[in-house]
Amino acid sequence: MNIKINENFKNIKETYLFSDIAKRVNAYKAANPGADVIRLGIGDVTLPLAPAVVSAMTGAAAEMGSKETFRGYPPEYGHEFLREAVASHYSSMGVSVPSSSVFISDGAKSDIGNIVDILGDNEIIIPDPVYPVYVDSNLMSGHRITLVPGSSDNGFLPLPSSLKGTVSGAVIYICSPNNPTGAVYSAEGLTEWVSFALKTGSLIIFDAAYEAFITEDVPHTIYEIPGAGSCAIEVSSFSKFAGFTGTRCGWTIVPDGLEASGVKLSKLWARRQATKFNGVSYPVQRAAEAALSPEGLKQCRANIEYYRANASLIASLMRSKNIYFTGGTNSPYIWLRCPGNMSGWEFFDLLLNRYQIVGTPGEGFGESGNGYFRITSFGSREATEQACARLADL
Ligand code: PLP
């Protein structure tokens, strides 16, 4: 063909991480047919949807099957009942977010990828290691990316003071609690980022997908930080909080106070969504609303408690082995330094071959992930207990 393609795609590193993992696990299983392999590598939930969620979804599906209550296209920004429910959720966290700033979507990944549409060619600042979508979606648009390295020195919570050179009008991605490191910013840490953004005329894109896992006294939303309403967009999701990874629903908050080039970002995002997105299905939005109801919250939190207890088992094991790790307290992830200076892949092979346990090498999440490893708490209790028992002689 004689068309031009988006050449920026050539700059995106092919990621073979999960296919490489699958290949190694399959080869191991072929060579050891009876082996009971425990998978603690996935970032996907395993518990089923909460009963309140299922009941709301089936009720809404029944409405769609009746002439009187059938609905066609949903509103592009979400049904008012769900925008209100999300706004109330923020009130319960002590911050005021009007429902008009809430944009319902089919998940955080879409919004993180799509937000690039409304932004121009800015410097992009991304702490490393991190959820790869921030980097890849900006590479697709040919943007310049500055990575801010995380390490054991900063507890995988890099701060703006580690940036070199002058920054003006950058877009900064912050994920807290973080995937893959499980590290979570304190109010002081986030205040540094917000002050930096305000001082440099930058925009923060704050990913709160793991907010529900927070147990300690740290911010659940960037809007707990004074001034964030003038410099931050927040993206969040029902995926990890309510087990919606397969059901698909999330939201993005674009405060009215965000303005650049004399235009409100909320207006641009509304235009973008109205043009390219046709909303989330009615049954899913009713299900999401139910997840935020008092009964739904109780049930979803019980599921999170289950994963958290798994995380706590793994964290205790790491402590008993004197292995440096982050996460496990406010996050489903445990991010550990591979023992004996092994690379992530060497440790992967050791865990698979000696203990029949699968995790994820840190290399898959950015350069600063070298020599680290992610274990998740999304497995069953039995599998997690068994894995910890097997690792007793690590
Ligand atoms: N943000 C982070 C940090 C994630 O780890 C994930 C998924 O693993 C997402 C966003 C995607 O969320 P969603 O399922 O809502 O697209």
Coordinates of C-alpha atoms and ligand atoms in Angstrom, one line a residue:
M1 CA 0.0 0.0 0.0
N2 CA 1.1 3.5 -0.5
I3 CA -0.3 5.0 2.7
K4 CA 1.7 6.5 5.5
I5 CA 1.5 4.9 8.9
N6 CA 2.0 6.4 12.3
E7 CA 5.8 5.9 12.3
N8 CA 5.8 6.5 16.1
F9 CA 4.6 2.9 16.6
K10 CA 8.1 1.8 15.5
N11 CA 9.4 3.4 18.7
I12 CA 7.3 1.2 20.9
K13 CA 9.2 -1.7 22.4
E14 CA 7.6 -5.0 21.6
T15 CA 6.7 -6.6 24.9
Y16 CA 7.1 -10.2 25.0
L17 CA 6.9 -10.3 28.8
F18 CA 3.7 -12.3 29.2
S19 CA 4.2 -14.4 26.1
D20 CA 7.7 -15.2 27.4
I21 CA 6.3 -16.1 30.7
A22 CA 3.7 -18.4 29.1
K23 CA 6.4 -20.0 26.9
R24 CA 8.6 -20.8 29.9
V25 CA 5.7 -22.1 32.0
N26 CA 4.4 -24.3 29.1
A27 CA 7.9 -25.7 28.5
Y28 CA 8.2 -26.5 32.2
K29 CA 4.8 -28.2 32.3
A30 CA 5.5 -30.2 29.2
A31 CA 8.7 -31.5 30.8
N32 CA 7.0 -32.0 34.2
P33 CA 3.5 -33.1 33.4
G34 CA 2.5 -33.7 37.0
A35 CA 3.8 -30.4 38.4
D36 CA 1.3 -28.3 40.3
V37 CA 2.3 -24.8 39.2
I38 CA 1.0 -21.9 41.3
R39 CA 0.4 -18.7 39.4
L40 CA 1.1 -15.5 41.3
G41 CA 2.0 -13.4 38.3
I42 CA -1.4 -12.1 37.2
G43 CA -2.7 -8.6 37.8
D44 CA -6.2 -9.8 37.3
V45 CA -8.8 -10.4 40.0
T46 CA -10.1 -14.0 40.6
L47 CA -13.1 -13.6 43.0
P48 CA -16.5 -13.3 41.4
L49 CA -18.6 -10.1 41.3
A50 CA -20.3 -9.2 44.6
P51 CA -24.0 -10.3 44.9
A52 CA -25.3 -6.7 45.0
V53 CA -23.5 -6.0 41.7
V54 CA -24.9 -9.1 40.0
S55 CA -28.4 -8.4 41.2
A56 CA -28.2 -4.8 39.9
M57 CA -26.8 -6.0 36.6
T58 CA -29.4 -8.7 36.0
G59 CA -32.2 -6.3 37.1
A60 CA -30.9 -3.8 34.5
A61 CA -30.6 -6.5 31.8
A62 CA -34.3 -7.4 32.5
E63 CA -35.2 -3.7 32.0
M64 CA -33.4 -3.7 28.6
G65 CA -35.7 -6.7 27.7
S66 CA -38.9 -4.8 28.3
K67 CA -40.5 -2.3 25.9
E68 CA -41.3 0.2 28.6
T69 CA -37.8 0.3 30.2
F70 CA -35.6 -0.4 27.2
R71 CA -32.8 2.1 26.6
G72 CA -30.7 2.9 23.5
Y73 CA -27.4 4.7 23.4
P74 CA -26.3 5.8 26.9
P75 CA -25.1 9.3 27.5
E76 CA -21.5 9.7 26.4
Y77 CA -20.3 10.9 29.8
G78 CA -22.2 8.3 31.8
H79 CA -25.7 8.1 33.3
E80 CA -26.4 10.7 35.9
F81 CA -27.1 8.1 38.5
L82 CA -23.5 6.8 38.2
R83 CA -21.9 10.2 37.9
E84 CA -23.7 11.1 41.1
A85 CA -22.6 7.9 42.8
V86 CA -19.0 8.5 42.0
A87 CA -19.3 12.1 43.2
S88 CA -20.7 10.8 46.5
H89 CA -17.8 8.3 46.7
Y90 CA -15.5 11.3 46.6
S91 CA -17.5 13.0 49.3
S92 CA -17.0 10.0 51.5
M93 CA -13.3 10.5 51.0
G94 CA -13.7 14.0 52.2
V95 CA -13.3 15.8 48.9
S96 CA -15.8 17.7 46.8
V97 CA -16.1 16.6 43.2
P98 CA -19.2 17.7 41.3
S99 CA -20.9 15.0 39.2
S100 CA -20.4 17.3 36.1
S101 CA -16.6 16.6 36.4
V102 CA -17.1 12.8 36.4
F103 CA -16.7 11.1 33.1
I104 CA -17.7 7.4 33.1
S105 CA -15.8 5.1 30.8
D106 CA -15.2 1.5 30.0
G107 CA -12.1 1.4 32.2
A108 CA -9.0 3.3 33.3
K109 CA -6.8 1.9 30.5
S110 CA -8.9 3.4 27.8
D111 CA -9.0 6.8 29.5
I112 CA -5.2 6.8 30.1
G113 CA -4.6 5.9 26.5
N114 CA -7.2 8.4 25.1
I115 CA -6.3 11.4 27.3
V116 CA -3.3 11.9 25.0
D117 CA -5.8 13.0 22.3
I118 CA -6.6 16.3 24.0
L119 CA -3.0 17.2 24.9
G120 CA -0.3 18.6 22.6
D121 CA 3.4 17.9 22.3
N122 CA 4.4 18.3 26.0
E123 CA 7.3 16.8 27.9
I124 CA 6.1 13.7 29.6
I125 CA 7.4 12.8 33.1
I126 CA 6.8 9.2 34.3
P127 CA 8.2 7.5 37.4
D128 CA 9.8 4.2 36.5
P129 CA 8.9 1.3 36.9
V130 CA 5.2 1.7 36.2
Y131 CA 2.1 0.5 34.4
P132 CA 3.4 0.4 30.8
V133 CA 0.4 2.1 29.2
Y134 CA 1.6 5.6 30.2
V135 CA 4.8 5.2 28.2
D136 CA 3.4 3.4 25.2
S137 CA 0.4 5.7 24.7
N138 CA 2.8 8.7 24.7
L139 CA 5.3 7.0 22.4
M140 CA 2.4 6.4 19.9
S141 CA 2.0 10.2 19.7
G142 CA 5.7 10.8 19.4
H143 CA 6.1 12.6 22.8
R144 CA 9.4 13.1 24.6
I145 CA 9.4 11.0 27.8
T146 CA 11.5 11.6 30.9
L147 CA 11.6 8.7 33.2
V148 CA 12.1 9.4 36.9
P149 CA 13.8 6.3 38.4
G150 CA 12.4 4.5 41.4
S151 CA 14.8 2.5 43.6
S152 CA 15.3 1.2 47.1
D153 CA 16.8 4.6 47.9
N154 CA 13.5 6.4 47.4
G155 CA 11.3 3.4 48.3
F156 CA 10.2 3.4 44.6
L157 CA 8.5 6.8 45.2
P158 CA 10.5 9.3 43.2
L159 CA 10.0 13.0 43.9
P160 CA 10.3 16.0 41.6
S161 CA 13.5 17.0 43.3
S162 CA 15.3 14.1 41.4
L163 CA 14.4 15.7 38.1
K164 CA 17.3 17.4 36.3
G165 CA 17.0 20.5 34.1
T166 CA 14.1 23.0 33.8
V167 CA 10.6 21.8 33.5
S168 CA 7.8 23.9 32.1
G169 CA 4.4 22.7 31.1
A170 CA 4.9 18.9 31.4
V171 CA 2.4 16.1 31.8
I172 CA 3.3 14.0 34.9
Y173 CA 1.9 10.5 35.4
I174 CA 1.6 9.3 39.0
C175 CA 0.2 5.9 40.0
S176 CA -0.4 5.5 43.7
P177 CA -0.7 2.8 45.0
N178 CA 1.7 1.8 42.3
N179 CA 1.6 -1.1 39.9
P180 CA 4.0 -2.9 40.0
T181 CA 5.8 -1.7 43.1
G182 CA 2.8 -1.5 45.5
A183 CA 4.4 1.7 46.9
V184 CA 2.0 4.5 47.9
Y185 CA 2.7 8.2 48.2
S186 CA 2.2 10.0 51.5
A187 CA 0.4 13.3 51.6
E188 CA 3.8 15.0 51.8
G189 CA 5.1 13.2 48.7
L190 CA 1.9 14.1 46.7
T191 CA 2.1 17.6 48.0
E192 CA 5.6 17.9 46.5
W193 CA 4.3 16.8 43.1
V194 CA 1.3 19.1 43.2
S195 CA 3.4 22.1 44.2
F196 CA 5.9 21.2 41.4
A197 CA 3.0 21.0 38.9
L198 CA 1.5 24.3 40.0
K199 CA 4.9 26.0 39.9
T200 CA 5.8 24.7 36.4
G201 CA 2.4 24.9 34.9
S202 CA 2.3 21.1 34.5
L203 CA -0.6 18.7 34.5
I204 CA -0.7 15.6 36.7
I205 CA -2.5 12.5 35.5
F206 CA -3.2 10.6 38.7
D207 CA -4.0 6.9 38.4
A208 CA -6.0 5.7 41.5
A209 CA -6.9 2.3 40.2
Y210 CA -5.7 0.6 43.4
E211 CA -7.2 3.2 45.8
A212 CA -9.5 0.6 47.5
F213 CA -6.4 -1.3 48.8
I214 CA -5.2 1.6 50.9
T215 CA -5.2 0.7 54.7
E216 CA -2.8 3.4 56.0
D217 CA -3.3 7.1 56.5
V218 CA -2.3 8.1 53.0
P219 CA -4.3 10.0 50.3
H220 CA -6.9 8.0 48.5
T221 CA -7.3 10.6 45.8
I222 CA -5.0 13.4 44.6
Y223 CA -7.8 15.9 45.4
E224 CA -7.0 15.5 49.1
I225 CA -4.0 17.6 48.3
P226 CA -4.7 21.4 48.3
G227 CA -4.2 22.8 44.8
A228 CA -4.7 19.5 43.0
G229 CA -8.1 20.7 41.6
S230 CA -6.0 23.2 39.5
C231 CA -3.4 20.8 38.1
A232 CA -4.7 17.2 38.2
I233 CA -6.9 14.8 36.3
E234 CA -7.7 11.6 38.2
V235 CA -8.4 8.3 36.5
S236 CA -9.9 5.4 38.4
S237 CA -11.6 2.1 37.9
F238 CA -14.1 -0.5 39.1
S239 CA -11.7 -3.2 38.0
K240 CA -9.6 -3.9 41.1
F241 CA -12.1 -2.4 43.6
A242 CA -15.2 -4.3 42.5
G243 CA -13.7 -7.1 40.3
F244 CA -14.8 -5.4 37.0
T245 CA -11.8 -6.4 34.9
G246 CA -14.1 -8.4 32.7
T247 CA -17.2 -6.2 33.2
R248 CA -15.5 -2.9 32.2
C249 CA -16.2 0.4 33.9
G250 CA -14.1 3.2 35.2
W251 CA -14.1 7.0 35.5
T252 CA -12.1 10.1 35.0
I253 CA -12.3 13.3 36.9
V254 CA -11.5 16.5 34.9
P255 CA -12.0 19.4 37.3
D256 CA -13.5 22.6 35.9
G257 CA -10.4 24.5 37.1
L258 CA -8.1 22.9 34.6
E259 CA -7.4 25.3 31.8
A260 CA -4.7 25.6 29.1
S261 CA -4.4 27.9 26.0
G262 CA -7.6 29.6 27.3
V263 CA -9.6 26.3 27.0
K264 CA -11.1 24.2 29.8
L265 CA -9.7 20.6 29.6
S266 CA -13.1 19.3 30.7
K267 CA -14.5 20.8 27.5
L268 CA -11.9 19.1 25.3
W269 CA -12.4 15.8 27.1
A270 CA -16.2 16.1 26.7
R271 CA -15.7 16.8 23.0
R272 CA -13.3 13.9 22.6
Q273 CA -15.6 11.4 24.3
A274 CA -18.7 12.6 22.5
T275 CA -16.9 12.1 19.2
K276 CA -15.1 8.8 19.8
F277 CA -16.9 7.0 22.6
N278 CA -20.5 5.9 22.9
G279 CA -20.7 5.2 26.6
V280 CA -20.9 2.2 28.8
S281 CA -23.8 -0.2 28.7
Y282 CA -26.8 0.5 31.0
P283 CA -26.5 -2.9 32.9
V284 CA -22.8 -2.3 33.6
Q285 CA -23.5 1.2 34.9
R286 CA -26.2 -0.1 37.2
A287 CA -23.8 -2.7 38.4
A288 CA -21.1 -0.1 39.0
E289 CA -23.6 2.0 40.9
A290 CA -24.5 -1.0 43.1
A291 CA -20.7 -1.5 43.8
L292 CA -20.8 2.0 45.3
S293 CA -23.9 1.4 47.4
P294 CA -23.5 0.7 51.1
E295 CA -24.2 -3.1 50.6
G296 CA -22.0 -3.2 47.5
L297 CA -19.1 -1.5 49.2
K298 CA -19.3 -3.9 52.1
Q299 CA -19.2 -6.9 49.8
C300 CA -16.5 -5.5 47.5
R301 CA -14.4 -4.6 50.6
A302 CA -14.7 -8.1 51.8
N303 CA -13.2 -9.3 48.6
I304 CA -10.4 -6.8 48.9
E305 CA -9.8 -8.0 52.4
Y306 CA -9.4 -11.5 51.1
Y307 CA -6.6 -10.4 48.7
R308 CA -5.1 -8.2 51.4
A309 CA -4.8 -11.2 53.7
N310 CA -2.9 -13.0 50.8
A311 CA -0.6 -10.0 50.4
S312 CA 0.0 -10.0 54.1
L313 CA 1.1 -13.7 54.0
I314 CA 3.6 -13.0 51.2
A315 CA 4.8 -9.8 52.9
S316 CA 5.4 -11.8 56.2
L317 CA 7.4 -14.3 54.3
M318 CA 9.6 -11.6 52.7
R319 CA 10.2 -10.1 56.1
S320 CA 11.2 -13.4 57.6
K321 CA 13.7 -13.9 54.8
N322 CA 15.0 -10.3 55.1
I323 CA 14.2 -9.7 51.5
Y324 CA 13.8 -6.0 50.6
F325 CA 10.3 -5.3 49.3
T326 CA 7.7 -2.6 48.8
G327 CA 3.9 -3.0 48.7
G328 CA 1.7 -5.6 50.3
T329 CA 0.1 -3.2 52.7
N330 CA -1.8 -0.7 50.6
S331 CA -1.6 -2.8 47.5
P332 CA -2.2 -6.3 46.0
Y333 CA 1.4 -6.3 44.8
I334 CA 4.6 -7.3 46.5
W335 CA 7.7 -5.9 44.7
L336 CA 10.8 -7.6 45.9
R337 CA 14.5 -7.4 45.3
C338 CA 15.6 -10.7 43.8
P339 CA 17.9 -12.5 46.3
G340 CA 21.6 -13.0 45.5
N341 CA 21.7 -10.2 42.9
M342 CA 19.7 -12.3 40.4
S343 CA 18.0 -10.7 37.5
G344 CA 14.2 -10.8 37.4
W345 CA 14.3 -13.6 34.8
E346 CA 16.9 -15.6 36.8
F347 CA 14.6 -15.4 39.8
F348 CA 11.6 -16.3 37.6
D349 CA 13.4 -19.5 36.5
L350 CA 14.4 -20.3 40.0
L351 CA 10.9 -19.9 41.4
L352 CA 9.4 -22.0 38.5
N353 CA 11.9 -24.8 38.5
R354 CA 12.5 -25.2 42.2
Y355 CA 9.2 -24.2 43.7
Q356 CA 6.7 -24.3 40.8
I357 CA 5.6 -20.7 41.4
V358 CA 5.1 -18.1 38.7
G359 CA 5.6 -14.4 39.2
T360 CA 6.5 -11.5 37.0
P361 CA 10.1 -10.3 36.4
G362 CA 10.5 -6.6 37.2
E363 CA 12.2 -5.9 33.8
G364 CA 8.7 -5.9 32.2
F365 CA 7.8 -2.7 33.9
G366 CA 10.7 -0.5 32.9
E367 CA 14.4 -0.2 33.3
S368 CA 14.3 0.5 37.1
G369 CA 12.6 -2.9 37.5
N370 CA 15.8 -4.8 36.7
G371 CA 16.6 -7.2 39.5
Y372 CA 13.1 -6.9 41.0
F373 CA 10.1 -9.2 40.9
R374 CA 6.3 -8.8 41.3
I375 CA 4.2 -11.3 43.1
T376 CA 0.4 -10.7 43.3
S377 CA -2.1 -11.5 46.0
F378 CA -4.9 -12.1 43.4
G379 CA -4.5 -15.9 43.7
S380 CA -6.7 -18.1 46.0
R381 CA -5.8 -18.3 49.7
E382 CA -4.9 -22.0 49.3
A383 CA -2.6 -21.3 46.5
T384 CA -1.0 -18.3 48.3
E385 CA -0.5 -20.4 51.5
Q386 CA 0.9 -23.3 49.5
A387 CA 3.3 -20.9 47.7
C388 CA 4.5 -19.4 51.0
A389 CA 5.0 -22.9 52.4
R390 CA 7.1 -24.0 49.4
L391 CA 9.2 -20.8 49.8
A392 CA 10.0 -21.5 53.4
D393 CA 13.5 -22.7 52.4
L394 CA 14.1 -20.0 49.9
Ligands
PLP1 N1 -4.1 1.5 35.9 C1 -3.3 0.6 36.5 C2 -2.2 1.1 37.4 C3 -3.4 -0.8 36.3 O1 -2.6 -1.6 36.9 C4 -4.5 -1.2 35.5 C5 -4.7 -2.6 35.2 O2 -4.0 -3.5 35.6 C6 -5.3 -0.3 34.9 C7 -5.1 1.1 35.2 C8 -6.4 -0.7 34.0 O3 -7.6 -0.6 34.6 P1 -8.9 -1.0 33.8 O4 -9.2 -2.4 34.0 O5 -10.0 -0.1 34.4 O6 -8.8 -0.6 32.3

